[in-house]
Short mmCIF file of C-alpha atoms in Angstrom, two decimals:
data_model
loop_
_atom_site.label_atom_id
_atom_site.label_comp_id
_atom_site.label_asym_id
_atom_site.label_seq_id
_atom_site.Cartn_x
_atom_site.Cartn_y
_atom_site.Cartn_z
CA MET A 1 -177.42 -37.11 36.90
CA PRO A 2 -175.86 -40.56 36.30
CA GLN A 3 -173.03 -40.92 33.78
CA ARG A 4 -174.09 -42.47 30.42
CA TYR A 5 -171.73 -44.82 28.58
CA ASP A 6 -171.99 -45.95 24.96
CA GLU A 7 -172.24 -49.64 24.03
CA MET A 8 -168.67 -49.87 22.68
CA PHE A 9 -167.28 -48.60 25.98
CA LYS A 10 -169.41 -51.08 27.95
CA LYS A 11 -168.23 -53.95 25.74
CA GLN A 12 -164.61 -52.87 26.26
CA ILE A 13 -165.10 -53.01 30.03
CA VAL A 14 -166.81 -56.42 29.80
CA ARG A 15 -163.94 -57.74 27.66
CA LEU A 16 -161.36 -56.51 30.19
CA ARG A 17 -163.22 -58.22 33.03
CA ILE A 18 -164.38 -61.47 31.41
CA GLU A 19 -161.84 -62.26 28.71
CA GLU A 20 -158.69 -60.65 30.08
CA GLY A 21 -159.51 -61.33 33.74
CA GLN A 22 -158.65 -57.81 34.89
CA SER A 23 -159.64 -57.27 38.51
CA MET A 24 -162.78 -55.35 39.38
CA LYS A 25 -160.70 -52.96 41.51
CA SER A 26 -158.25 -52.11 38.72
CA ILE A 27 -161.07 -51.43 36.23
CA MET A 28 -162.87 -49.25 38.77
CA GLU A 29 -159.70 -47.24 39.46
CA GLU A 30 -158.58 -46.92 35.83
CA TYR A 31 -161.95 -45.99 34.33
CA GLY A 32 -163.78 -44.44 37.29
CA ILE A 33 -166.69 -46.87 37.00
CA SER A 34 -168.71 -48.26 39.89
CA LYS A 35 -168.57 -51.93 40.79
CA SER A 36 -172.33 -52.23 40.28
CA SER A 37 -172.02 -50.93 36.69
CA ILE A 38 -169.33 -53.49 35.83
CA ILE A 39 -171.37 -56.32 37.35
CA LYS A 40 -174.50 -55.15 35.51
CA TRP A 41 -172.75 -54.88 32.12
CA CYS A 42 -171.15 -58.31 32.47
CA LYS A 43 -174.51 -59.83 33.42
CA GLU A 44 -176.25 -58.14 30.47
CA PHE A 45 -173.56 -59.41 28.08
CA ARG A 46 -173.88 -63.01 29.32
CA GLU A 47 -177.67 -62.89 29.11
CA GLU A 48 -177.56 -61.41 25.60
CA CYS A 49 -175.25 -64.17 24.41
CA GLN A 50 -177.28 -66.94 26.01
CA ASN A 51 -180.70 -65.62 25.05
CA ASN A 52 -179.82 -64.87 21.47
CA PHE A 53 -177.79 -67.82 20.39
CA SER A 54 -176.14 -70.28 22.73
CA VAL A 55 -175.09 -71.87 26.00
CA ARG A 56 -171.70 -71.17 27.58
CA VAL A 57 -169.60 -74.34 27.68
CA GLN A 58 -166.24 -72.76 28.58
CA LYS A 59 -164.96 -69.31 29.58
CA SER A 60 -164.93 -68.04 25.98
CA ALA A 61 -166.81 -70.81 24.19
CA PHE A 62 -170.49 -71.17 23.47
CA GLU A 63 -172.37 -74.05 21.90
CA ALA A 64 -175.58 -73.76 19.93
CA LEU A 65 -177.86 -75.66 17.60
CA LEU A 66 -178.96 -73.08 15.03
CA GLY A 67 -181.29 -73.17 12.09
CA ARG A 68 -180.45 -71.26 8.92
CA LYS A 69 -182.24 -68.05 10.04
CA LYS A 70 -180.51 -67.89 13.43
CA TYR A 71 -177.14 -68.71 11.86
CA THR A 72 -177.59 -65.88 9.33
CA ARG A 73 -178.59 -63.52 12.16
CA LEU A 74 -175.53 -64.59 14.19
CA ILE A 75 -173.22 -63.73 11.28
CA GLU A 76 -174.94 -60.38 10.69
CA GLU A 77 -174.89 -59.42 14.38
CA SER A 78 -171.26 -60.53 14.73
CA GLN A 79 -170.17 -58.35 11.84
CA ARG A 80 -171.93 -55.42 13.46
CA ILE A 81 -170.49 -55.74 16.98
CA ILE A 82 -167.07 -57.39 16.55
CA ASP A 83 -164.12 -55.04 16.10
CA PRO A 84 -161.55 -57.15 14.18
CA SER A 85 -158.71 -54.90 15.34
CA THR A 86 -159.27 -55.93 18.98
CA ASP A 87 -161.57 -58.99 18.92
CA SER A 88 -161.55 -62.39 17.31
CA LEU A 89 -164.50 -64.65 16.65
CA ARG A 90 -164.56 -68.15 15.20
CA ILE A 91 -167.65 -70.13 14.39
CA TYR A 92 -167.20 -73.83 13.81
CA ILE A 93 -170.02 -75.54 11.96
CA LEU A 94 -170.29 -79.29 12.38
CA ASP A 95 -172.47 -81.18 9.94
CA SER A 96 -174.03 -84.61 10.30
CA ILE A 97 -171.13 -86.24 8.43
CA ILE A 98 -168.53 -84.79 10.86
CA ASN A 99 -167.16 -82.21 8.44
CA VAL A 100 -166.07 -78.94 10.01
CA TYR A 101 -166.53 -75.56 8.34
CA THR A 102 -165.27 -72.31 9.84
CA TRP A 103 -166.17 -68.64 9.65
CA GLY A 104 -164.43 -65.85 11.48
CA LEU A 105 -163.62 -62.21 12.07
CA GLY A 106 -160.39 -60.78 13.41
CA GLU A 107 -156.92 -62.25 13.58
CA ARG A 108 -156.74 -66.03 13.40
CA LYS A 109 -154.62 -67.55 16.15
CA GLU A 110 -152.37 -70.58 15.65
CA GLU A 111 -154.03 -72.30 18.61
CA ASP A 112 -157.46 -72.25 16.88
CA CYS A 113 -158.47 -75.85 16.42
CA VAL A 114 -161.41 -78.19 16.70
CA ILE A 115 -160.99 -81.43 18.61
#
């Protein structure tokens, strides 16, 4: 019977691979996970992000045009899945007058900026 992993574990593996750039081989050895599982989880994560809210414009940056309902859903979903002790999320809202408003979870980094 195949091993079952919970969503938090899968997200941890995806973060190691995508955000931290850990090699596939090292993840497989350290966690005893197959290469196909890692590839599948990373693909599912990318599709979830793109289908639900946005388009990837950089390695860790997404861009989206959201109405009020989708923005509210994004905030609610983010609060549910982001672990502020290990993750950080910043949402920059640009209005038609070029004002910038921010919202975030997790530790704020000094390098956070909008150009």
